[in-house]
mmCIF file of C-alpha atoms in Angstrom:
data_model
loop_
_atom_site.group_PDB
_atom_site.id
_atom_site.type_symbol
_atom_site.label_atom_id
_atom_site.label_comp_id
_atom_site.label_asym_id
_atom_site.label_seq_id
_atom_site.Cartn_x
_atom_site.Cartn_y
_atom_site.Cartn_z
ATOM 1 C CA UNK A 1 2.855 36.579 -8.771
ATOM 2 C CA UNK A 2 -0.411 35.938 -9.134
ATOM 3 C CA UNK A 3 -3.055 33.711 -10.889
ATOM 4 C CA UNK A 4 -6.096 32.134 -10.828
ATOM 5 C CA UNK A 5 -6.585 28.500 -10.196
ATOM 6 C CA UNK A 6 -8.483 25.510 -12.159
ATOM 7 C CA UNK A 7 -9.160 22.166 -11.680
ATOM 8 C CA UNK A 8 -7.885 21.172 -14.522
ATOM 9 C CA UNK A 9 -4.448 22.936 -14.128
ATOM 10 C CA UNK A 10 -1.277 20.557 -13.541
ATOM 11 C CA UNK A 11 0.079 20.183 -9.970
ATOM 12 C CA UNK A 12 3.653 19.870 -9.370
ATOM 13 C CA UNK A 13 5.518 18.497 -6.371
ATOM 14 C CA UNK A 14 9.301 18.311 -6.705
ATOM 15 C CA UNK A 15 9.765 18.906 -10.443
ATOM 16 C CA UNK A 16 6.928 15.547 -10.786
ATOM 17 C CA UNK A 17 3.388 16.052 -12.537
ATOM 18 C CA UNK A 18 1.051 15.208 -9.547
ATOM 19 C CA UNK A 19 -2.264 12.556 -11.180
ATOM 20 C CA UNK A 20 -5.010 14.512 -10.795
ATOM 21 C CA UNK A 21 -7.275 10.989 -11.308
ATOM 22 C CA UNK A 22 -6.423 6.924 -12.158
ATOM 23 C CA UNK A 23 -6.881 8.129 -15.838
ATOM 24 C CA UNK A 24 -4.508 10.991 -15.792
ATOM 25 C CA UNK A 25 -1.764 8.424 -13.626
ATOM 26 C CA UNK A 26 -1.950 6.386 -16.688
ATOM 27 C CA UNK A 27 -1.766 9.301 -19.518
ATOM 28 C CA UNK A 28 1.792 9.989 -17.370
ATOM 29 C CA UNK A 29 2.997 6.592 -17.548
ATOM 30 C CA UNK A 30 2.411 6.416 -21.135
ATOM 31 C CA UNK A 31 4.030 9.334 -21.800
ATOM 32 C CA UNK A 32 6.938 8.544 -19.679
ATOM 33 C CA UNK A 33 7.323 5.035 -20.999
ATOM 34 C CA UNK A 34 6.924 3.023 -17.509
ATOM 35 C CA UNK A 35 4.770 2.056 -15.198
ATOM 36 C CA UNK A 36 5.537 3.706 -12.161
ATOM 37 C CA UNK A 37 2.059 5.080 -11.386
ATOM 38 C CA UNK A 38 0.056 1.869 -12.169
ATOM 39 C CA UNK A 39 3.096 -0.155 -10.022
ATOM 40 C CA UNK A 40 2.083 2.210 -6.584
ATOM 41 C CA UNK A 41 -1.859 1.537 -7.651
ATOM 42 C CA UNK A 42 -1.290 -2.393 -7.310
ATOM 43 C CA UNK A 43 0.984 -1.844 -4.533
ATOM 44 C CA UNK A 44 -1.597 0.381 -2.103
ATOM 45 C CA UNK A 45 -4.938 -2.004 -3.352
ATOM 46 C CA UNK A 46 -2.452 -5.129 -2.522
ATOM 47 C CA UNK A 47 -1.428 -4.014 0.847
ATOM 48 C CA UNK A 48 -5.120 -3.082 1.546
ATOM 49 C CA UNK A 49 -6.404 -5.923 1.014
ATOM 50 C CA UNK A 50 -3.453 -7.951 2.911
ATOM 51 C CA UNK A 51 -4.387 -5.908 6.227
ATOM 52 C CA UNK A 52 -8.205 -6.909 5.591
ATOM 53 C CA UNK A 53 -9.349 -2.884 5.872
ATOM 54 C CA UNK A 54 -12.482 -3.809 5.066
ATOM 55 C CA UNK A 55 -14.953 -6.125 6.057
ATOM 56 C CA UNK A 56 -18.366 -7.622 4.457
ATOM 57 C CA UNK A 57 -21.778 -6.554 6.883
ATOM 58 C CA UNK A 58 -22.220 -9.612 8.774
ATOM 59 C CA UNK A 59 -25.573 -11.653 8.389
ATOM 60 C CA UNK A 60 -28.494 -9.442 9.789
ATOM 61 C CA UNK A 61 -26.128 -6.581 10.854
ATOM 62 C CA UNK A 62 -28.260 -3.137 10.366
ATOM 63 C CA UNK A 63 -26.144 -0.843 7.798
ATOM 64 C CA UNK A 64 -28.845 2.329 8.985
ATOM 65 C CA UNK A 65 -25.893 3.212 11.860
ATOM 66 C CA UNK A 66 -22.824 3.177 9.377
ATOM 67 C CA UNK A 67 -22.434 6.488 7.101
ATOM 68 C CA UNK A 68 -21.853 5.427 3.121
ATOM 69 C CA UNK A 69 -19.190 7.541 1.705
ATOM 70 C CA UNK A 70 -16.854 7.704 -1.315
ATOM 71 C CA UNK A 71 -13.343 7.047 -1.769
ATOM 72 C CA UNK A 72 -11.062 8.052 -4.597
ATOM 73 C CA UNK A 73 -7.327 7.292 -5.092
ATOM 74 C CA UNK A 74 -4.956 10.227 -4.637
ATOM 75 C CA UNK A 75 -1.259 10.285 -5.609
ATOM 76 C CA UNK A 76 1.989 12.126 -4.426
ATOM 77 C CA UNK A 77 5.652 12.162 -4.723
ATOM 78 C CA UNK A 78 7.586 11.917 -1.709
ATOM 79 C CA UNK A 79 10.546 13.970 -0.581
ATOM 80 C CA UNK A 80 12.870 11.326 -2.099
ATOM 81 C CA UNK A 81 10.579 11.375 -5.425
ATOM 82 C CA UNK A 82 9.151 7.996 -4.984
ATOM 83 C CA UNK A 83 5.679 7.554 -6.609
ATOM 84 C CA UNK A 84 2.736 7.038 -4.171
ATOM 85 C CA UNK A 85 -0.551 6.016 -4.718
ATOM 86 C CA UNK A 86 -3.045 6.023 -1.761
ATOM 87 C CA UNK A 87 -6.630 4.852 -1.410
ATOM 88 C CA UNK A 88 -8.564 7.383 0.012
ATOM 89 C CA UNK A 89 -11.861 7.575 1.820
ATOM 90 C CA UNK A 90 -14.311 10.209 2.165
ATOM 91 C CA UNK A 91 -14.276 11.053 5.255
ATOM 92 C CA UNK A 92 -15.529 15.316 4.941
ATOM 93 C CA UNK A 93 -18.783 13.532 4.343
ATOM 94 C CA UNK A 94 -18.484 12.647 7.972
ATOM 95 C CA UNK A 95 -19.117 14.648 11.112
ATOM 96 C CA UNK A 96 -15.705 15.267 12.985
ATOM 97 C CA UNK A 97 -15.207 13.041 15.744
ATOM 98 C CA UNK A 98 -15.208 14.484 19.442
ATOM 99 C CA UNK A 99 -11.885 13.354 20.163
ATOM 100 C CA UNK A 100 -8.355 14.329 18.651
ATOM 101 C CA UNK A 101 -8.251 13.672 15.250
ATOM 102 C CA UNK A 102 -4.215 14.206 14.211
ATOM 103 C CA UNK A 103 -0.863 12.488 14.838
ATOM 104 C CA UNK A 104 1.644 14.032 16.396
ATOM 105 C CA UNK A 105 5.672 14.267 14.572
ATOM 106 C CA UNK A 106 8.920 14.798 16.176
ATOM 107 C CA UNK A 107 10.517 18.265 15.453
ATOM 108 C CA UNK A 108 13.515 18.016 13.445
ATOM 109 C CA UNK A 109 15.241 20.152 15.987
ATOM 110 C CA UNK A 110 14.527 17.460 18.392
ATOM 111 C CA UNK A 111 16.319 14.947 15.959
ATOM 112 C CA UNK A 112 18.948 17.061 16.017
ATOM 113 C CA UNK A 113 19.500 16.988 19.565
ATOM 114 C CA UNK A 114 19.191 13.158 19.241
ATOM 115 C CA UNK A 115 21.959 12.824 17.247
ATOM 116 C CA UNK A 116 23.872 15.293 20.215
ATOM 117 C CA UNK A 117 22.708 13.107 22.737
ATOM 118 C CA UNK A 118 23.999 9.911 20.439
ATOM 119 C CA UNK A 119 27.264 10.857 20.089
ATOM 120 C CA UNK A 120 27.750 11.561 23.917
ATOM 121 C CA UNK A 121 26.852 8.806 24.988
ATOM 122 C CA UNK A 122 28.338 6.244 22.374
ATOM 123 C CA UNK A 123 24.804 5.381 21.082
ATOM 124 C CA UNK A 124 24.239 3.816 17.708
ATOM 125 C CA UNK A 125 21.232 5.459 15.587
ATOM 126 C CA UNK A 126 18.661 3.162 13.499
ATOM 127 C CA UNK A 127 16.203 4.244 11.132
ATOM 128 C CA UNK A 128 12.547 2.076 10.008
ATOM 129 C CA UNK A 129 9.453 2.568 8.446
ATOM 130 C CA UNK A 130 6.500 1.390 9.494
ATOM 131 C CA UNK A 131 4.616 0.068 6.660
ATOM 132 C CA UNK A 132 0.576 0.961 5.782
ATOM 133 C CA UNK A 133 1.147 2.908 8.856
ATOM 134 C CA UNK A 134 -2.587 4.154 9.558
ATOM 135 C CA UNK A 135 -3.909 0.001 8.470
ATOM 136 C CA UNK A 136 -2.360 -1.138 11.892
ATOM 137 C CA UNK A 137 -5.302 1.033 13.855
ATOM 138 C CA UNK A 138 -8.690 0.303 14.488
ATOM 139 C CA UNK A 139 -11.529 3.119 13.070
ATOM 140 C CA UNK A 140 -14.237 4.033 15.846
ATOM 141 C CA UNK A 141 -15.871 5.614 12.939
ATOM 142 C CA UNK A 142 -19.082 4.283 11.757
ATOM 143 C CA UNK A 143 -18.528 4.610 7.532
ATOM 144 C CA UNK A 144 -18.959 1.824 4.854
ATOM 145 C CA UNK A 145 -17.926 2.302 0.871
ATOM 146 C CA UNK A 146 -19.649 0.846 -1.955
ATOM 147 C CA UNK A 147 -16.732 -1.407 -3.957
ATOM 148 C CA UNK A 148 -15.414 -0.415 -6.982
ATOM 149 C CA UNK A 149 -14.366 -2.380 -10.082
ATOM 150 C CA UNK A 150 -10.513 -2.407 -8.126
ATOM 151 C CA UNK A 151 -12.414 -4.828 -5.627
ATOM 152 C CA UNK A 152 -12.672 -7.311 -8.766
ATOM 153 C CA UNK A 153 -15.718 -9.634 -7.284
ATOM 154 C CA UNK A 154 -16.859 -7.469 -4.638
ATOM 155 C CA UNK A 155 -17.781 -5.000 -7.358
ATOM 156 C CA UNK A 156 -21.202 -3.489 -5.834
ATOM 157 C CA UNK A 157 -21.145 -4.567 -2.160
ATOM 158 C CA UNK A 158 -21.439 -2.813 0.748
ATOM 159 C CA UNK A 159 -17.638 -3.031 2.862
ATOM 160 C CA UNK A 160 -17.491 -1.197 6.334
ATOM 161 C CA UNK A 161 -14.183 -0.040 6.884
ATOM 162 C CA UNK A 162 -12.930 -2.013 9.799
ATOM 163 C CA UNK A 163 -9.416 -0.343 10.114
ATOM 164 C CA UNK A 164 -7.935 2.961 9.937
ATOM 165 C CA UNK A 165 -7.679 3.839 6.336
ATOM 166 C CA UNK A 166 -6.385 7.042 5.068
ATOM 167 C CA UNK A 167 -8.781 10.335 4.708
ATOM 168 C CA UNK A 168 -10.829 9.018 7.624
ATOM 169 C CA UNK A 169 -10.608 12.167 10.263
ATOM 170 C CA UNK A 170 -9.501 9.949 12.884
ATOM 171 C CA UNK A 171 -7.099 7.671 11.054
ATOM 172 C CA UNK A 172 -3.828 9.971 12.204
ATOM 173 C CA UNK A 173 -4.821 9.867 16.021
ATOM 174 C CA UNK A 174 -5.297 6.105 16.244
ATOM 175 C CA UNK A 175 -1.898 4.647 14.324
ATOM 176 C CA UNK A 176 -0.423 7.429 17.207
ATOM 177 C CA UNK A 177 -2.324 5.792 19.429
ATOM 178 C CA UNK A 178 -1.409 2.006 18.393
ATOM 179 C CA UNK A 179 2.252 3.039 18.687
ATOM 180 C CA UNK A 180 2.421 5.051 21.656
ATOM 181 C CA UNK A 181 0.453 1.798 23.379
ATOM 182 C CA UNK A 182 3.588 -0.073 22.080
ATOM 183 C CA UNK A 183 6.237 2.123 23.149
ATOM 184 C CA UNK A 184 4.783 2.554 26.679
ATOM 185 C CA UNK A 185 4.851 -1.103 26.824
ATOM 186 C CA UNK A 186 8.194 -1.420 25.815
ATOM 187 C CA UNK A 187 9.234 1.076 28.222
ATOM 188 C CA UNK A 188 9.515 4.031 26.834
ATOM 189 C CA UNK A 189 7.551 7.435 27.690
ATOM 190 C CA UNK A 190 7.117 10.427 25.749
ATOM 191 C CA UNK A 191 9.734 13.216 26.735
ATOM 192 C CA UNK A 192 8.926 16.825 28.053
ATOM 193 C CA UNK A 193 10.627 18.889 25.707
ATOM 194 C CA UNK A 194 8.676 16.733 22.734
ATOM 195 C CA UNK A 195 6.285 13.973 23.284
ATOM 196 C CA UNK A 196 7.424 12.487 19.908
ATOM 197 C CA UNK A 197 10.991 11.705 21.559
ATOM 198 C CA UNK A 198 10.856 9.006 23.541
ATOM 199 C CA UNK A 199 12.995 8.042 26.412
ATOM 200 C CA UNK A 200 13.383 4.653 28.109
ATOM 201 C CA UNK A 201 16.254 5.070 31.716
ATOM 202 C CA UNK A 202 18.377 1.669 31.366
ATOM 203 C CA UNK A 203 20.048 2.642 34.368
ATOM 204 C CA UNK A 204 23.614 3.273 32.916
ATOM 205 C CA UNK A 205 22.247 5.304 29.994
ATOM 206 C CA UNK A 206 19.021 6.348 28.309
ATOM 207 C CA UNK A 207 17.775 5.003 24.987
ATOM 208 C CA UNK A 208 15.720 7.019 22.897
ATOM 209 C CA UNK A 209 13.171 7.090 20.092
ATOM 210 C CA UNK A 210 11.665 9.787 17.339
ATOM 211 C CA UNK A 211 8.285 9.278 15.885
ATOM 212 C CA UNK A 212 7.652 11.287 12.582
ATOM 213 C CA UNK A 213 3.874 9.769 12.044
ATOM 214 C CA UNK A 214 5.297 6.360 10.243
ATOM 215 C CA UNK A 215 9.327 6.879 10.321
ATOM 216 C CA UNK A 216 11.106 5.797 13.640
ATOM 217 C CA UNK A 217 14.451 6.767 14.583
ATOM 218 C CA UNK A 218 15.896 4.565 17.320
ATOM 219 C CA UNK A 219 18.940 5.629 19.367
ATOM 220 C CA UNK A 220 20.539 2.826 21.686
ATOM 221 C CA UNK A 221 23.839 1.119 22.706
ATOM 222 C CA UNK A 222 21.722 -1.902 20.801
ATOM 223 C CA UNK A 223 18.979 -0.244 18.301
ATOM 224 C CA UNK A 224 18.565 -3.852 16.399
ATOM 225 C CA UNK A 225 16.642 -5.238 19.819
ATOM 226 C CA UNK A 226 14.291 -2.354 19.405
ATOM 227 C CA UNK A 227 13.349 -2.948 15.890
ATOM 228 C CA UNK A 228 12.962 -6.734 16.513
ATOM 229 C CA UNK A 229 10.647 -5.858 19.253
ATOM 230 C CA UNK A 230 8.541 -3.075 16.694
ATOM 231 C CA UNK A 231 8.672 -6.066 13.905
ATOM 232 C CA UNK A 232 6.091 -8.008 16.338
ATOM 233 C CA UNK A 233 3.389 -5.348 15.632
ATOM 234 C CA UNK A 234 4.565 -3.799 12.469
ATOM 235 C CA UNK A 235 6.092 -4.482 9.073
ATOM 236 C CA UNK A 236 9.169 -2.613 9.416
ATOM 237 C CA UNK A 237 10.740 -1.432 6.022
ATOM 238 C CA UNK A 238 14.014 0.263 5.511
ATOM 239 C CA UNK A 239 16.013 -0.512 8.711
ATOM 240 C CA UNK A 240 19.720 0.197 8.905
ATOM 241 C CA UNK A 241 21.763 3.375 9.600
ATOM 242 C CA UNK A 242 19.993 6.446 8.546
ATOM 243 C CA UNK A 243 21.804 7.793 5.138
ATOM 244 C CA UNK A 244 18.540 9.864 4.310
ATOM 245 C CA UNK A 245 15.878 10.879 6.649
ATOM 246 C CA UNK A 246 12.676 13.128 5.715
ATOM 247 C CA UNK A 247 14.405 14.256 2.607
ATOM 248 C CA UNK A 248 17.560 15.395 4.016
ATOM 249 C CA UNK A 249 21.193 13.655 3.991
ATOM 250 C CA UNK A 250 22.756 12.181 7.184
ATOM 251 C CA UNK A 251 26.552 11.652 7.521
ATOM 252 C CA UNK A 252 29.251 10.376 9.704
ATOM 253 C CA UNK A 253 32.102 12.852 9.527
ATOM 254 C CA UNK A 254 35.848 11.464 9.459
ATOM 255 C CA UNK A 255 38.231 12.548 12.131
ATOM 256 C CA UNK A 256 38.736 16.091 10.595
ATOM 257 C CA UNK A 257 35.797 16.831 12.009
ATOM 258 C CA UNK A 258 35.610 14.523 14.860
ATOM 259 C CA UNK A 259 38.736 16.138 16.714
ATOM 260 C CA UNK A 260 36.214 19.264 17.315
ATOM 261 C CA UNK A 261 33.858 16.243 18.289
ATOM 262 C CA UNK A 262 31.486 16.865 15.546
ATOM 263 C CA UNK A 263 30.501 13.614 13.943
ATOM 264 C CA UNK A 264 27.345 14.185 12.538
ATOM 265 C CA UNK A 265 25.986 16.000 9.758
ATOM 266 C CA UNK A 266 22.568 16.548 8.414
ATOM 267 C CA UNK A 267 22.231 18.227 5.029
ATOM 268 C CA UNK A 268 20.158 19.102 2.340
ATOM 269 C CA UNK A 269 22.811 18.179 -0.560
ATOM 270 C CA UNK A 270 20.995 14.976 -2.060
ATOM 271 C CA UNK A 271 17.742 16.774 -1.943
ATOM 272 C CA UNK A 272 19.034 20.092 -3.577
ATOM 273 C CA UNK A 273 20.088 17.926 -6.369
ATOM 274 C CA UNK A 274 17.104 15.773 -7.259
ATOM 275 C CA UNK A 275 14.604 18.864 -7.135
ATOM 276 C CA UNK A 276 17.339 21.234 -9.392
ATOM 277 C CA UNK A 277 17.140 18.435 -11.790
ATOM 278 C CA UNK A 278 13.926 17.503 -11.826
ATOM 279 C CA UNK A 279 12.937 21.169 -12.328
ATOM 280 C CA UNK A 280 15.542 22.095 -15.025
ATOM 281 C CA UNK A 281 13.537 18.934 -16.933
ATOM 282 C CA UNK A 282 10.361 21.126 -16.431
ATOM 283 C CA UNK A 283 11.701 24.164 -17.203
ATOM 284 C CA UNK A 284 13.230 23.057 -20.532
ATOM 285 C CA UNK A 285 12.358 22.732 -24.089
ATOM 286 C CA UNK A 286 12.937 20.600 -27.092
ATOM 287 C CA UNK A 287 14.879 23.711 -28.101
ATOM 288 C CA UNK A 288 16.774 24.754 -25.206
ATOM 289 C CA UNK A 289 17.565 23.398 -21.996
ATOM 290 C CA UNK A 290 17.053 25.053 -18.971
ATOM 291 C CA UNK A 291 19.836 25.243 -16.146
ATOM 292 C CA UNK A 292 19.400 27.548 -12.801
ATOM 293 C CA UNK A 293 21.792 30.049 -12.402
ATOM 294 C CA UNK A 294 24.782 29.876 -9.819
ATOM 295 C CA UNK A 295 24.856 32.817 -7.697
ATOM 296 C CA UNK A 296 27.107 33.734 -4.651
ATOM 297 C CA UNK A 297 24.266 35.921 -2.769
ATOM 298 C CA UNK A 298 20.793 35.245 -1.240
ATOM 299 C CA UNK A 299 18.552 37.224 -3.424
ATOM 300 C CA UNK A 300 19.262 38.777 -7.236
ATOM 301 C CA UNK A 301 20.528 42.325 -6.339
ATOM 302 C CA UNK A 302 19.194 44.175 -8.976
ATOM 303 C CA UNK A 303 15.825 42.420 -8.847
ATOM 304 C CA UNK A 304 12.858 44.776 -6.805
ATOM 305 C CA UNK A 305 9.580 42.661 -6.552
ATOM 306 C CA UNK A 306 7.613 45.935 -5.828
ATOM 307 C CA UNK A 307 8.157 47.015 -8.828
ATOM 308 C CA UNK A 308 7.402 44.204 -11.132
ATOM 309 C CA UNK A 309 4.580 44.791 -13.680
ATOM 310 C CA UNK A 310 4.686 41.672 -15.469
ATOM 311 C CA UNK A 311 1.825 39.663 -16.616
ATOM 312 C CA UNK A 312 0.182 37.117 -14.021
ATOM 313 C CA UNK A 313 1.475 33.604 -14.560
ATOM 314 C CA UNK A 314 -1.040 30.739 -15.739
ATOM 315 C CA UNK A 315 -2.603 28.762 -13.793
ATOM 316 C CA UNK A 316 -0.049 26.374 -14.681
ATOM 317 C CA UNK A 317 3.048 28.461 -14.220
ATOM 318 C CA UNK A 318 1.829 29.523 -10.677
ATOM 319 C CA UNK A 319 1.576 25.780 -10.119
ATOM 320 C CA UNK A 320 5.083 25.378 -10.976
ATOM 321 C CA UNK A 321 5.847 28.372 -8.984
ATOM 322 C CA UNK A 322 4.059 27.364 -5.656
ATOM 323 C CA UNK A 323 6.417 23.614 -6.232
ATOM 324 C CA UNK A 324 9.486 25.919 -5.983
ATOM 325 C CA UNK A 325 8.724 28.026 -3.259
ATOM 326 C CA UNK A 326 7.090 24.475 -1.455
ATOM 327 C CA UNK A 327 11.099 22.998 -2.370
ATOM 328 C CA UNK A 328 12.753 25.410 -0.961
ATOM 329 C CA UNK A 329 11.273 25.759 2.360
ATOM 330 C CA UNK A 330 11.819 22.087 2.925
ATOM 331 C CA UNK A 331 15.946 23.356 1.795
ATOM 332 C CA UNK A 332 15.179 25.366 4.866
ATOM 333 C CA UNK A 333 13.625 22.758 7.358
ATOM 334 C CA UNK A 334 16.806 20.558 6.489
ATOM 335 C CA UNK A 335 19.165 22.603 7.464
ATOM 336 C CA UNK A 336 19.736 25.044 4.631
ATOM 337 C CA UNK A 337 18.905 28.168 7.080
ATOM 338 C CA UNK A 338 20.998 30.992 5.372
ATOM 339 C CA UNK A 339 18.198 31.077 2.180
ATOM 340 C CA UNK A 340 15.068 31.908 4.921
ATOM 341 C CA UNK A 341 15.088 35.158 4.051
ATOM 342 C CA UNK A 342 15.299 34.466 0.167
ATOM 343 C CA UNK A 343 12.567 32.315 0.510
#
């Protein structure tokens, strides 16, 4: 398949119509009859301004050493198809810092093992997420924006950007440096095998936890101790047992399982169904729906790529193509490994 691209062309993520822009977020709302778009707007300028990101000059400070640059809102849909709107700055207009710029994530592999490790040693497994994640860091970048009409009074001013907000080259690196600072102080060092799974020696066992950038796994004979002691330094959101983790199901297998001391499962089930659905809707017209086939093998048998002469797809159509084959590898990440080769 092949196509050119436009700006102008629809992006899909999950079976959702990405915003291109605050205007297009609320062309989708209208036509979808809600809000949901605005609602993650009010949410992301609300939380911004709760964590004071930004900051007026103070009197006499000289604005020559900061770099002005823009900021936009960008939106996405997350793996659970939750609408997300973040405020963005700039920060290609900047020249890339000398030190590391990203954030390191567990590998799921690693989780995998955790959950091993868990059940051998009678551990119970907690899930959190850390709220404005990248707002809890402090930006060694020199930038300031000019507000916006979304900054209501400020509209106009000059605000330097005080703490680590997103599309700043930097922003990743600090929040992973704000929480390894934490974890170190609570005890806990980075492992070999993954220095995004931590492990803390309590003498009769070890407890352990998995950083994915903002989502924390905690394994302990007490994981509620942990999260009090993250809730000091972070707004926590989501704790309990893990049902659903990066997309992907968790569950606690009854004793069928358990007598071949298997009592964990992660799976891509809930997933699979929210992005078949979601693209069926896409896929569909006012006069026919559209429903994926059921098949029993891999790949179509009497389908040969090499030979297809078709017509490119649209711009459009390869967008909706590129969300399918972006779907499916995350199928694969989760667990689903017998459709790699498909894929």
């Amino acid at each position: 398949f092949a196509a050119s691209t436009r700006d102008n062309s629809p992006t899909y993520k999950f079976g959702e119509i990405v915003p291109r822009n605050v205007a297009h977020a609320l062309h989708i709302d209208k036509m979808n009859g809600n809000t949901a778009w605005q609602d993650s707007m009010d949410t992301e300028i609300g939380q911004i301004n709760e964590y004071k990101t930004f900051r007026l000059p103070n009197k006499g400070e000289d604005l020559s050493i900061y770099t002005k640059i823009p900021y936009h809102i960008v939106f996405d849909v997350k793996f659970d198809l939750r609408k997300k709107a973040r405020l963005v700055a700039g920060g290609n207009h900047t020249d890339p810092p000398k030190e590391d710029i990203y954030s390191g994530v567990v590998d799921l592999m690693t989780v995998r093992m955790g959950y091993m490790i868990a059940a051998m040693n009678g551990l119970q497994v907690c899930a959190a997420d850390i709220g404005n994640a990248f707002l809890n860091g402090k930006t060694r970048e020199k930038v300031y924006i000019r507000a916006g009409k979304e900054f209501g009074s400020l509209v106009g001013s000059p605000l330097i950007i005080d703490r680590g907000l997103y599309g700043l080259r930097s922003s990743g690196a600090r929040f992973h440096e704000h929480l390894s600072t934490k974890l170190r102080g609570m005890g806990f060092s980075p492992t070999k095998a993954d220095a995004d799974f931590w492990m803390k020696d309590c003498d009769t066992h070890y407890e352990y936890i998995a950083t994915y950038v903002d989502d924390v796994l905690v394994f302990s004979k007490d994981p509620m101790a942990i999260i009090e002691e993250l809730r000091k330094d972070y707004v926590l959101k989501g704790v309990g047992q893990p049902r659903y983790y990066l997309g992907g199901d968790v569950f606690e297998l009854d004793g069928t399982w358990q007598k071949d001391a298997i009592y964990t499962a992660l799976s891509a089930h809930t997933y699979i169904d929210r992005v078949v659905e979601k693209f069926e809707q896409v896929f569909s017209t006012p006069e026919q729906a559209f429903v994926f086939r059921k098949y029993d093998v891999p790949m179509e048998p009497s389908y040969h790529p090499e030979s297809d002469d078709s017509e490119f797809l649209s711009p459009q159509k390869a967008s909706l193509y590129r969300g399918l084959i972006e779907s499916a590898n995350w199928m694969v990440t989760l667990g689903r490994y017998d459709i790699n080769y498909a894929v």
